[in-house]
Amino acid sequence: MTIATGDKLPEATLVKVTENGPEQVSAAEYFKGRKVALFSVPGAFTPTCSAKHLPGFVEKAEELKAKGIDEIACTAVNDAFVLGAWGKAGGAEQITMLADGNGDFAKAVGLTMDGKAFGMGTRGQRFSMIVNDGVVEQLNVEAPGEFKVSSADHMLEQL
C-alpha cells in the first residue's frame, strides 16, 4: 500500500550521514516534532538526480526554511558513504542525507521502483513530501521518467 497525504510515516530505520560517520535513526524519531521537506531520488550520482533534483533543493534551501520547513532531507536506496560523497560533491551542506541502503523505507511507504533494466535493482521512486510531526502533509510522486512535481520549486508552491 502506498502512503497517502494524512498518513503517519511507518517505522523504518534510516542511516543519517554525519561528520562522525553513519548513524542509524528511527524514522519515527527523526520526523517527530518538526516539519521536514523530504525528497527521494532513485540514486546518488545519477543524471537527473545530480543535475536537477539535488541542486534544486540546495538552491532553494533558504526559501523553504523561510516558509516554515525546519529541515530538508534526501533519501535514496544507496549506502551512507555514497550519499555522503554525493552530498559533498553537490554542495548540500544544508540537506540531511538519509541512506535507505536496503530499501526498507521505500518499501514501507510503498514507493519502490524496479531499476533492474538499468542495473540498479529495486530503488525508491522519485518523490517529495512534506512531513509534519511524522504525518504526510503533501506527497508528490513522479511518473516514471518525469521530473516535475518532486522539485523544490513545486514544493515551494505548495507551502
CSV table of N, CA, C and O in Angstrom, one decimal, residues 24-112:
chain,number,residue,atom,x,y,z
A,24,GLN,N,22.5,5.3,12.7
A,24,GLN,CA,21.2,4.8,12.5
A,24,GLN,C,20.2,5.7,13.2
A,24,GLN,O,20.4,6.1,14.3
A,25,VAL,N,19.0,6.0,12.5
A,25,VAL,CA,18.0,6.7,13.1
A,25,VAL,C,16.6,6.1,12.7
A,25,VAL,O,16.4,5.5,11.7
A,26,SER,N,15.7,6.2,13.7
A,26,SER,CA,14.4,5.7,13.5
A,26,SER,C,13.6,6.8,12.8
A,26,SER,O,13.7,7.9,13.1
A,27,ALA,N,12.8,6.4,11.8
A,27,ALA,CA,12.0,7.3,11.0
A,27,ALA,C,11.1,8.1,12.0
A,27,ALA,O,10.9,9.3,11.9
A,28,ALA,N,10.5,7.3,12.9
A,28,ALA,CA,9.5,7.9,13.8
A,28,ALA,C,10.2,9.0,14.7
A,28,ALA,O,9.6,10.1,14.8
A,29,GLU,N,11.4,8.8,15.1
A,29,GLU,CA,12.1,9.8,15.9
A,29,GLU,C,12.6,10.9,15.1
A,29,GLU,O,12.6,12.1,15.5
A,30,TYR,N,13.1,10.6,13.9
A,30,TYR,CA,13.7,11.7,13.0
A,30,TYR,C,12.6,12.7,12.7
A,30,TYR,O,12.9,13.9,12.7
A,31,PHE,N,11.4,12.3,12.3
A,31,PHE,CA,10.4,13.2,11.8
A,31,PHE,C,9.5,13.8,12.9
A,31,PHE,O,8.7,14.6,12.7
A,32,LYS,N,9.7,13.4,14.2
A,32,LYS,CA,8.9,13.8,15.3
A,32,LYS,C,9.2,15.2,15.7
A,32,LYS,O,10.3,15.7,15.8
A,33,GLY,N,8.1,16.0,15.8
A,33,GLY,CA,8.1,17.3,16.3
A,33,GLY,C,8.7,18.4,15.4
A,33,GLY,O,9.1,19.5,15.9
A,34,ARG,N,8.8,18.1,14.1
A,34,ARG,CA,9.3,19.2,13.2
A,34,ARG,C,8.7,19.0,11.8
A,34,ARG,O,8.1,17.9,11.5
A,35,LYS,N,8.9,20.0,11.0
A,35,LYS,CA,8.4,20.0,9.6
A,35,LYS,C,9.6,19.8,8.7
A,35,LYS,O,10.5,20.6,8.6
A,36,VAL,N,9.5,18.6,8.0
A,36,VAL,CA,10.6,18.2,7.1
A,36,VAL,C,10.2,18.2,5.7
A,36,VAL,O,9.2,17.6,5.3
A,37,ALA,N,11.0,18.8,4.8
A,37,ALA,CA,10.9,18.6,3.4
A,37,ALA,C,11.7,17.4,3.0
A,37,ALA,O,13.0,17.5,3.1
A,38,LEU,N,11.1,16.3,2.6
A,38,LEU,CA,11.9,15.1,2.2
A,38,LEU,C,11.7,14.9,0.8
A,38,LEU,O,10.6,15.0,0.2
A,39,PHE,N,12.9,14.6,0.1
A,39,PHE,CA,12.8,14.2,-1.3
A,39,PHE,C,13.6,12.9,-1.5
A,39,PHE,O,14.6,12.6,-0.8
A,40,SER,N,13.1,12.1,-2.4
A,40,SER,CA,13.7,10.8,-2.7
A,40,SER,C,14.2,10.7,-4.1
A,40,SER,O,13.4,11.2,-5.0
A,41,VAL,N,15.4,10.2,-4.3
A,41,VAL,CA,15.9,10.1,-5.7
A,41,VAL,C,16.2,8.6,-5.9
A,41,VAL,O,16.5,7.9,-5.0
A,42,PRO,N,16.1,8.1,-7.2
A,42,PRO,CA,16.4,6.8,-7.5
A,42,PRO,C,17.9,6.4,-7.2
A,42,PRO,O,18.2,5.2,-6.9
A,43,GLY,N,18.8,7.4,-7.2
A,43,GLY,CA,20.2,7.0,-6.9
A,43,GLY,C,21.1,8.2,-7.0
A,43,GLY,O,20.9,9.1,-7.8
A,44,ALA,N,22.0,8.3,-6.0
A,44,ALA,CA,23.0,9.3,-6.0
A,44,ALA,C,23.9,9.2,-7.2
A,44,ALA,O,24.1,8.1,-7.8
A,45,PHE,N,24.3,10.3,-7.7
A,45,PHE,CA,25.2,10.4,-8.9
A,45,PHE,C,24.5,10.0,-10.2
A,45,PHE,O,25.2,9.9,-11.2
A,46,THR,N,23.2,9.8,-10.2
A,46,THR,CA,22.5,9.5,-11.4
A,46,THR,C,22.2,10.9,-12.1
A,46,THR,O,22.2,11.9,-11.5
A,47,PRO,N,22.0,10.8,-13.4
A,47,PRO,CA,21.9,12.1,-14.2
A,47,PRO,C,20.9,13.1,-13.7
A,47,PRO,O,21.3,14.3,-13.4
A,48,THR,N,19.6,12.8,-13.7
A,48,THR,CA,18.6,13.8,-13.3
A,48,THR,C,18.8,14.2,-11.8
A,48,THR,O,18.6,15.3,-11.5
A,49,CYS,N,19.1,13.2,-11.0
A,49,CYS,CA,19.3,13.5,-9.6
A,49,CYS,C,20.4,14.5,-9.3
A,49,CYS,O,20.3,15.4,-8.5
A,50,SER,N,21.5,14.3,-10.0
A,50,SER,CA,22.6,15.2,-9.8
A,50,SER,C,22.5,16.5,-10.6
A,50,SER,O,23.1,17.5,-10.1
A,51,ALA,N,21.9,16.5,-11.7
A,51,ALA,CA,21.8,17.8,-12.5
A,51,ALA,C,20.6,18.6,-12.1
A,51,ALA,O,20.7,19.9,-12.2
A,52,LYS,N,19.5,18.1,-11.5
A,52,LYS,CA,18.3,18.8,-11.3
A,52,LYS,C,17.8,18.7,-9.9
A,52,LYS,O,17.5,19.7,-9.2
A,53,HIS,N,17.6,17.5,-9.4
A,53,HIS,CA,16.9,17.3,-8.2
A,53,HIS,C,17.6,17.8,-6.9
A,53,HIS,O,17.1,18.7,-6.2
A,54,LEU,N,18.8,17.3,-6.7
A,54,LEU,CA,19.6,17.8,-5.5
A,54,LEU,C,20.0,19.3,-5.7
A,54,LEU,O,19.7,20.1,-4.7
A,55,PRO,N,20.4,19.7,-6.8
A,55,PRO,CA,20.7,21.2,-7.0
A,55,PRO,C,19.6,22.1,-6.7
A,55,PRO,O,19.7,23.2,-6.1
A,56,GLY,N,18.4,21.7,-7.1
A,56,GLY,CA,17.2,22.5,-6.8
A,56,GLY,C,16.9,22.7,-5.3
A,56,GLY,O,16.6,23.8,-4.9
A,57,PHE,N,17.1,21.6,-4.5
A,57,PHE,CA,16.9,21.8,-3.1
A,57,PHE,C,18.1,22.5,-2.4
A,57,PHE,O,17.8,23.3,-1.5
A,58,VAL,N,19.3,22.4,-3.0
A,58,VAL,CA,20.4,23.2,-2.4
A,58,VAL,C,20.1,24.6,-2.7
A,58,VAL,O,20.2,25.5,-1.8
A,59,GLU,N,19.7,25.0,-3.9
A,59,GLU,CA,19.4,26.4,-4.3
A,59,GLU,C,18.3,27.0,-3.5
A,59,GLU,O,18.3,28.2,-3.2
A,60,LYS,N,17.3,26.2,-3.2
A,60,LYS,CA,16.0,26.7,-2.6
A,60,LYS,C,15.9,26.5,-1.1
A,60,LYS,O,14.9,26.7,-0.5
A,61,ALA,N,17.0,26.0,-0.5
A,61,ALA,CA,17.0,25.7,0.9
A,61,ALA,C,16.5,26.8,1.8
A,61,ALA,O,15.7,26.6,2.7
A,62,GLU,N,17.1,28.0,1.6
A,62,GLU,CA,16.7,29.1,2.5
A,62,GLU,C,15.3,29.5,2.3
A,62,GLU,O,14.6,29.9,3.2
A,63,GLU,N,14.8,29.5,1.0
A,63,GLU,CA,13.4,29.8,0.7
A,63,GLU,C,12.4,28.8,1.4
A,63,GLU,O,11.4,29.2,2.0
A,64,LEU,N,12.8,27.5,1.4
A,64,LEU,CA,12.0,26.5,2.0
A,64,LEU,C,11.9,26.7,3.5
A,64,LEU,O,10.9,26.7,4.2
A,65,LYS,N,13.1,27.0,4.1
A,65,LYS,CA,13.1,27.3,5.6
A,65,LYS,C,12.4,28.6,5.9
A,65,LYS,O,11.7,28.6,7.0
A,66,ALA,N,12.4,29.6,5.1
A,66,ALA,CA,11.6,30.8,5.3
A,66,ALA,C,10.1,30.5,5.3
A,66,ALA,O,9.4,31.3,5.9
A,67,LYS,N,9.7,29.5,4.6
A,67,LYS,CA,8.3,29.1,4.6
A,67,LYS,C,7.9,28.1,5.6
A,67,LYS,O,6.9,27.4,5.5
A,68,GLY,N,8.7,27.9,6.6
A,68,GLY,CA,8.4,27.0,7.7
A,68,GLY,C,8.9,25.6,7.8
A,68,GLY,O,8.6,24.8,8.7
A,69,ILE,N,9.8,25.3,6.8
A,69,ILE,CA,10.5,24.0,6.9
A,69,ILE,C,11.6,24.0,7.9
A,69,ILE,O,12.5,24.9,7.8
A,70,ASP,N,11.6,23.1,8.8
A,70,ASP,CA,12.7,23.0,9.8
A,70,ASP,C,13.9,22.3,9.3
A,70,ASP,O,15.0,22.6,9.7
A,71,GLU,N,13.7,21.3,8.4
A,71,GLU,CA,14.9,20.6,7.9
A,71,GLU,C,14.5,20.0,6.5
A,71,GLU,O,13.4,19.7,6.2
A,72,ILE,N,15.6,19.9,5.7
A,72,ILE,CA,15.4,19.3,4.3
A,72,ILE,C,16.2,18.1,4.4
A,72,ILE,O,17.4,18.0,4.8
A,73,ALA,N,15.6,17.0,3.9
A,73,ALA,CA,16.3,15.7,3.9
A,73,ALA,C,16.1,15.0,2.5
A,73,ALA,O,15.1,15.2,1.9
A,74,CYS,N,17.2,14.3,2.2
A,74,CYS,CA,17.2,13.5,0.9
A,74,CYS,C,17.4,12.0,1.3
A,74,CYS,O,18.2,11.7,2.1
A,75,THR,N,16.6,11.2,0.6
A,75,THR,CA,16.8,9.7,0.8
A,75,THR,C,17.0,9.1,-0.5
A,75,THR,O,16.5,9.5,-1.5
A,76,ALA,N,17.7,8.0,-0.5
A,76,ALA,CA,17.9,7.1,-1.7
A,76,ALA,C,18.3,5.8,-1.2
A,76,ALA,O,18.8,5.6,-0.1
A,77,VAL,N,18.1,4.8,-2.1
A,77,VAL,CA,18.5,3.4,-1.8
A,77,VAL,C,20.0,3.3,-2.2
A,77,VAL,O,20.3,2.8,-3.3
A,78,ASN,N,20.8,3.9,-1.4
A,78,ASN,CA,22.2,3.9,-1.5
A,78,ASN,C,22.8,3.8,-0.1
A,78,ASN,O,22.0,4.1,0.9
A,79,ASP,N,24.0,3.4,0.1
A,79,ASP,CA,24.6,3.4,1.4
A,79,ASP,C,25.0,4.8,1.9
A,79,ASP,O,25.1,5.7,1.1
A,80,ALA,N,25.2,5.0,3.1
A,80,ALA,CA,25.5,6.3,3.7
A,80,ALA,C,26.8,6.9,3.2
A,80,ALA,O,26.9,8.1,3.0
A,81,PHE,N,27.8,6.0,2.8
A,81,PHE,CA,29.1,6.6,2.3
A,81,PHE,C,28.8,7.2,0.9
A,81,PHE,O,29.4,8.2,0.6
A,82,VAL,N,28.0,6.5,0.1
A,82,VAL,CA,27.7,7.1,-1.3
A,82,VAL,C,26.9,8.4,-1.1
A,82,VAL,O,27.2,9.4,-1.8
A,83,LEU,N,25.9,8.4,-0.3
A,83,LEU,CA,25.1,9.6,-0.1
A,83,LEU,C,25.9,10.7,0.5
A,83,LEU,O,25.8,11.9,0.1
A,84,GLY,N,26.8,10.4,1.4
A,84,GLY,CA,27.7,11.4,1.9
A,84,GLY,C,28.6,12.0,0.9
A,84,GLY,O,28.8,13.3,0.8
A,85,ALA,N,29.2,11.2,0.0
A,85,ALA,CA,30.0,11.7,-1.0
A,85,ALA,C,29.2,12.5,-2.0
A,85,ALA,O,29.7,13.6,-2.5
A,86,TRP,N,28.0,12.1,-2.3
A,86,TRP,CA,27.2,12.8,-3.3
A,86,TRP,C,26.8,14.2,-2.7
A,86,TRP,O,26.8,15.2,-3.4
A,87,GLY,N,26.4,14.2,-1.5
A,87,GLY,CA,26.0,15.5,-0.8
A,87,GLY,C,27.2,16.4,-0.8
A,87,GLY,O,27.0,17.6,-1.1
A,88,LYS,N,28.4,15.9,-0.5
A,88,LYS,CA,29.6,16.8,-0.5
A,88,LYS,C,29.9,17.3,-1.9
A,88,LYS,O,30.1,18.5,-2.1
A,89,ALA,N,29.8,16.4,-2.9
A,89,ALA,CA,30.1,16.8,-4.3
A,89,ALA,C,29.0,17.8,-4.8
A,89,ALA,O,29.3,18.7,-5.6
A,90,GLY,N,27.8,17.7,-4.3
A,90,GLY,CA,26.7,18.6,-4.7
A,90,GLY,C,26.6,19.9,-3.8
A,90,GLY,O,25.6,20.6,-4.0
A,91,GLY,N,27.5,20.1,-2.9
A,91,GLY,CA,27.4,21.3,-2.0
A,91,GLY,C,26.2,21.3,-1.2
A,91,GLY,O,25.6,22.4,-0.9
A,92,ALA,N,25.7,20.1,-0.7
A,92,ALA,CA,24.5,20.0,0.0
A,92,ALA,C,24.6,20.0,1.5
A,92,ALA,O,24.0,19.3,2.2
A,93,GLU,N,25.4,21.0,2.1
A,93,GLU,CA,25.6,21.0,3.5
A,93,GLU,C,24.3,21.3,4.3
A,93,GLU,O,24.2,20.9,5.4
A,94,GLN,N,23.3,21.9,3.7
A,94,GLN,CA,22.1,22.2,4.4
A,94,GLN,C,21.1,21.1,4.3
A,94,GLN,O,19.9,21.3,4.8
A,95,ILE,N,21.4,20.0,3.6
A,95,ILE,CA,20.5,18.9,3.4
A,95,ILE,C,21.0,17.7,4.2
A,95,ILE,O,22.2,17.3,4.1
A,96,THR,N,20.1,17.1,4.9
A,96,THR,CA,20.4,15.9,5.7
A,96,THR,C,20.3,14.7,4.7
A,96,THR,O,19.2,14.5,4.1
A,97,MET,N,21.3,13.9,4.6
A,97,MET,CA,21.3,12.7,3.7
A,97,MET,C,20.9,11.5,4.6
A,97,MET,O,21.5,11.2,5.6
A,98,LEU,N,19.8,10.9,4.2
A,98,LEU,CA,19.3,9.7,4.9
A,98,LEU,C,19.4,8.5,4.0
A,98,LEU,O,18.5,8.3,3.1
A,99,ALA,N,20.3,7.6,4.2
A,99,ALA,CA,20.5,6.5,3.4
A,99,ALA,C,19.5,5.4,3.7
A,99,ALA,O,19.2,5.1,4.9
A,100,ASP,N,19.0,4.8,2.7
A,100,ASP,CA,18.0,3.7,2.8
A,100,ASP,C,18.6,2.5,2.1
A,100,ASP,O,18.0,2.0,1.1
A,101,GLY,N,19.8,2.1,2.5
A,101,GLY,CA,20.6,1.1,1.8
A,101,GLY,C,19.9,-0.2,1.4
A,101,GLY,O,20.2,-0.7,0.3
A,102,ASN,N,19.0,-0.7,2.2
A,102,ASN,CA,18.3,-1.9,1.9
A,102,ASN,C,16.9,-1.6,1.3
A,102,ASN,O,16.2,-2.6,1.0
A,103,GLY,N,16.5,-0.4,1.2
A,103,GLY,CA,15.2,0.0,0.6
A,103,GLY,C,14.1,-0.2,1.6
A,103,GLY,O,12.9,-0.2,1.2
A,104,ASP,N,14.4,-0.3,2.9
A,104,ASP,CA,13.3,-0.6,3.9
A,104,ASP,C,12.3,0.6,3.9
A,104,ASP,O,11.1,0.3,4.0
A,105,PHE,N,12.8,1.8,3.9
A,105,PHE,CA,11.9,2.9,4.0
A,105,PHE,C,11.1,3.0,2.7
A,105,PHE,O,9.9,3.2,2.8
A,106,ALA,N,11.7,2.9,1.6
A,106,ALA,CA,11.0,2.9,0.3
A,106,ALA,C,9.9,1.9,0.3
A,106,ALA,O,8.7,2.1,-0.2
A,107,LYS,N,10.2,0.7,0.7
A,107,LYS,CA,9.2,-0.4,0.8
A,107,LYS,C,8.1,0.0,1.8
A,107,LYS,O,6.9,-0.2,1.5
A,108,ALA,N,8.4,0.5,2.9
A,108,ALA,CA,7.4,0.8,4.0
A,108,ALA,C,6.4,1.8,3.5
A,108,ALA,O,5.3,1.8,3.9
A,109,VAL,N,6.9,2.8,2.7
A,109,VAL,CA,6.0,3.8,2.2
A,109,VAL,C,5.3,3.4,0.9
A,109,VAL,O,4.5,4.2,0.3
A,110,GLY,N,5.7,2.3,0.4
A,110,GLY,CA,5.1,1.7,-0.9
A,110,GLY,C,5.5,2.5,-2.1
A,110,GLY,O,4.8,2.6,-3.1
A,111,LEU,N,6.7,3.0,-2.1
A,111,LEU,CA,7.2,3.8,-3.2
A,111,LEU,C,8.5,3.3,-3.8
A,111,LEU,O,9.5,4.0,-3.9
A,112,THR,N,8.5,2.0,-4.2
A,112,THR,CA,9.7,1.4,-4.8
A,112,THR,C,9.5,1.4,-6.3
A,112,THR,O,8.4,1.6,-6.8
